[in-house]
GROMACS .gro file of C-alpha atoms in nm:
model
   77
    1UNK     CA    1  -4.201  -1.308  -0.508
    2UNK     CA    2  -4.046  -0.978  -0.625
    3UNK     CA    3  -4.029  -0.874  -1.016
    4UNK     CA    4  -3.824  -0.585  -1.154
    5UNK     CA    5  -3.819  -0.492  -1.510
    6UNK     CA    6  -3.516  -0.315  -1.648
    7UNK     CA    7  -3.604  -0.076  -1.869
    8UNK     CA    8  -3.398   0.180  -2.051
    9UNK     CA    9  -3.463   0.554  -2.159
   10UNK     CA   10  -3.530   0.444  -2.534
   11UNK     CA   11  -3.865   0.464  -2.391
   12UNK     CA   12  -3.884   0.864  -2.409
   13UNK     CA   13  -3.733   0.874  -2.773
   14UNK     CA   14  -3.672   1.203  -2.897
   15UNK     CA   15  -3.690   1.449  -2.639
   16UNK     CA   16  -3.819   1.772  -2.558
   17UNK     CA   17  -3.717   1.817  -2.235
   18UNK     CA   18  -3.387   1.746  -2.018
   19UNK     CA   19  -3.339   1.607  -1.763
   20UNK     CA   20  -3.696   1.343  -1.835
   21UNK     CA   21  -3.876   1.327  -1.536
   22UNK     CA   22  -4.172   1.081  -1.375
   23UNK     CA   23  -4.429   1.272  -1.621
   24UNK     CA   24  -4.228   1.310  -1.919
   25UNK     CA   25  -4.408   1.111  -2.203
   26UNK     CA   26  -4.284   0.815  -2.375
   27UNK     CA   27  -4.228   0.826  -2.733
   28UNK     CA   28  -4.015   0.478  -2.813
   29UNK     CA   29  -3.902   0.513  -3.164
   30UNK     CA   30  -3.742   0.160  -3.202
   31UNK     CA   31  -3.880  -0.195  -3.202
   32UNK     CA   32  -3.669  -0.235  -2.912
   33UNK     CA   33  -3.810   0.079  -2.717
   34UNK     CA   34  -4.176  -0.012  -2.816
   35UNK     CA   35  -4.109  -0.373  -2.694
   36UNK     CA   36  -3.997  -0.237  -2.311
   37UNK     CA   37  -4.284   0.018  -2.327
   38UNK     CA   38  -4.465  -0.335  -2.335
   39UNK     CA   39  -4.306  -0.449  -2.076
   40UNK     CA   40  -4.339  -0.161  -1.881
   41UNK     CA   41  -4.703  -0.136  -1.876
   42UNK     CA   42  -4.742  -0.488  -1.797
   43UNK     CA   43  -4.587  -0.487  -1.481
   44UNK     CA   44  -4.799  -0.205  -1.430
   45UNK     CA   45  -5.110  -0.376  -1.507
   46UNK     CA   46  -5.008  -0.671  -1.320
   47UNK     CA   47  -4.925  -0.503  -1.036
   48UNK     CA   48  -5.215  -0.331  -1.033
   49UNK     CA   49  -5.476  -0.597  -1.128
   50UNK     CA   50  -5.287  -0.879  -0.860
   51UNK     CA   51  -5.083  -0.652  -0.579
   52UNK     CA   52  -4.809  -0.841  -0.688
   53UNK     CA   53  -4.460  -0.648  -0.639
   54UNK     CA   54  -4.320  -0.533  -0.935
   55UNK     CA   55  -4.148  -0.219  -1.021
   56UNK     CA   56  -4.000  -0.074  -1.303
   57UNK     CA   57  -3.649   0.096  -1.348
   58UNK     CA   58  -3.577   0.307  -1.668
   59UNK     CA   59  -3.218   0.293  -1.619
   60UNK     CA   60  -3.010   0.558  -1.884
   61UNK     CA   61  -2.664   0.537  -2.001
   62UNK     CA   62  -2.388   0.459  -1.710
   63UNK     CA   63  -2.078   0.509  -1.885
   64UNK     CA   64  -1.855   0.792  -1.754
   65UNK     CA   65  -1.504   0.928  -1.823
   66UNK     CA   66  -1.459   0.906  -1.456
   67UNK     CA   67  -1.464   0.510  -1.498
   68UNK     CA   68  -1.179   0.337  -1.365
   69UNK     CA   69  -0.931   0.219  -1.616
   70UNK     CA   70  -1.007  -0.133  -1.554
   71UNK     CA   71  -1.325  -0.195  -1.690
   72UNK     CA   72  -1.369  -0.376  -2.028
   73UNK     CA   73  -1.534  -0.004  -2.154
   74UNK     CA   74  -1.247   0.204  -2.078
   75UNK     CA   75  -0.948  -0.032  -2.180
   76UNK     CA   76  -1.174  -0.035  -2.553
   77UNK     CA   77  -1.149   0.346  -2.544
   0.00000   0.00000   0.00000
């Protein structure tokens, strides 16, 4: 069995530095970001305490003007 747990860049909050890297600390500022900090560190923790695969992704925004014109996001702007 594989896992992967979406996560989002809420995790890092507020900034400091751009672009956030692998060692840039998290700083969730939400409910939301707190609850996939959660989720991030359990798959850690289970992946560490089992070997079980599981990964994490801390996926940003993936909007673009250079979207075509006919996805849902672009025909609403």
């Amino acid at each position: 069995t594989r896992f992967y747990q979406a996560s989002t860049s809420e995790l890092y909050g507020q900034v400091q530095e751009i672009p956030q890297r692998e060692t840039t600390p998290f700083y969730p500022r939400s409910p939301y970001a707190a609850a996939k900090l959660y989720a991030y560190w359990i798959t850690v923790n289970y992946r560490e305490a089992y070997g079980l695969y599981a990964c994490n992704g801390i996926l940003f925004n993936h909007e673009s003007p250079l979207r075509g014109e006919t996805f849902v996001t672009r025909k609403i702007t």
